[in-house]
Amino acid sequence: MLYNIKMMKTNPIGIWTDHSNAQLIVFKSGAIETKIIDYEFTHEDKRDTLHKGQKAMHHKEQHEELAYYKAIAAEIKQYHEVL
């Protein structure tokens, strides 16, 4: 997929992520802005859906994980440089 570089933000963005959230750190002329994206599938969700069966729990977890990574991708594709 091609992106118009003129439309992309020129400030670099850094990413720190783990299994529960992603912190997106934007560096702007001496200031730092942070945005947090949370992974919505918690241990409580796992426990609640596990009674419906392993397959249902796994399906819900995959759905939430996909949404998590899509949200991260939507943010970082706006930037020209990712650190």
Coordinates of C-alpha atoms in Angstrom, one line a residue:
M1 CA 0.0 0.0 0.0
L2 CA 1.4 3.4 -1.0
Y3 CA 1.0 6.4 1.3
N4 CA 1.3 10.0 0.4
I5 CA 4.3 11.2 2.4
K6 CA 3.1 14.8 2.4
M7 CA 0.0 13.7 4.3
M8 CA 2.1 11.8 6.9
K9 CA 3.1 13.4 10.2
T10 CA 6.8 14.3 10.2
N11 CA 7.3 13.9 14.0
P12 CA 8.8 10.5 14.9
I13 CA 6.7 8.1 16.9
G14 CA 8.0 5.5 19.3
I15 CA 6.2 2.4 20.4
W16 CA 6.4 0.4 23.6
T17 CA 4.1 -2.6 23.7
D18 CA 3.4 -5.7 25.7
H19 CA 0.5 -8.1 26.1
S20 CA -1.8 -5.6 27.9
N21 CA -1.2 -2.2 26.3
A22 CA 0.8 -0.2 23.8
Q23 CA 2.2 3.2 24.5
L24 CA 2.7 5.4 21.5
I25 CA 5.1 8.2 22.2
V26 CA 5.2 11.2 19.8
F27 CA 8.2 13.5 19.9
K28 CA 7.3 17.1 19.1
S29 CA 9.9 19.9 19.3
G30 CA 10.9 19.5 22.9
A31 CA 7.7 17.9 24.1
I32 CA 6.5 14.3 24.3
E33 CA 2.9 13.2 23.9
T34 CA 1.8 9.7 24.9
K35 CA -1.2 7.8 23.8
I36 CA -2.1 4.4 25.4
I37 CA -4.0 1.7 23.6
D38 CA -5.2 -1.1 25.9
Y39 CA -5.6 -4.7 25.0
E40 CA -9.2 -5.4 25.9
F41 CA -9.0 -9.2 26.5
T42 CA -8.4 -9.6 30.3
H43 CA -8.1 -12.6 32.5
E44 CA -11.7 -11.9 33.6
D45 CA -12.8 -12.1 30.0
K46 CA -10.9 -15.4 29.6
R47 CA -12.6 -16.8 32.7
D48 CA -16.0 -15.7 31.6
T49 CA -15.8 -17.1 28.1
L50 CA -14.0 -20.3 29.1
H51 CA -17.2 -21.7 30.5
K52 CA -18.6 -21.5 26.9
G53 CA -15.8 -23.7 25.8
Q54 CA -12.1 -23.5 24.8
K55 CA -13.0 -22.7 21.1
A56 CA -15.3 -19.8 22.0
M57 CA -12.7 -18.4 24.4
H58 CA -9.9 -18.7 21.8
H59 CA -12.1 -17.0 19.1
K60 CA -12.9 -14.0 21.4
E61 CA -9.2 -13.7 22.3
Q62 CA -8.2 -13.7 18.6
H63 CA -10.9 -11.1 17.8
E64 CA -9.7 -8.8 20.6
E65 CA -6.0 -9.2 19.7
L66 CA -6.8 -8.3 16.0
A67 CA -8.6 -5.2 17.1
Y68 CA -5.6 -4.2 19.4
Y69 CA -3.1 -4.5 16.6
K70 CA -5.4 -2.8 14.1
A71 CA -5.7 0.2 16.5
I72 CA -1.9 0.4 16.8
A73 CA -1.4 0.2 13.0
A74 CA -4.0 2.9 12.4
E75 CA -2.1 5.2 14.6
I76 CA 1.5 4.5 13.4
K77 CA 0.6 4.5 9.7
Q78 CA 0.1 8.3 10.0
Y79 CA 3.8 8.8 10.7
H80 CA 6.7 9.0 8.4
E81 CA 9.2 7.6 11.0
V82 CA 8.7 4.9 13.6
L83 CA 11.3 4.5 16.3

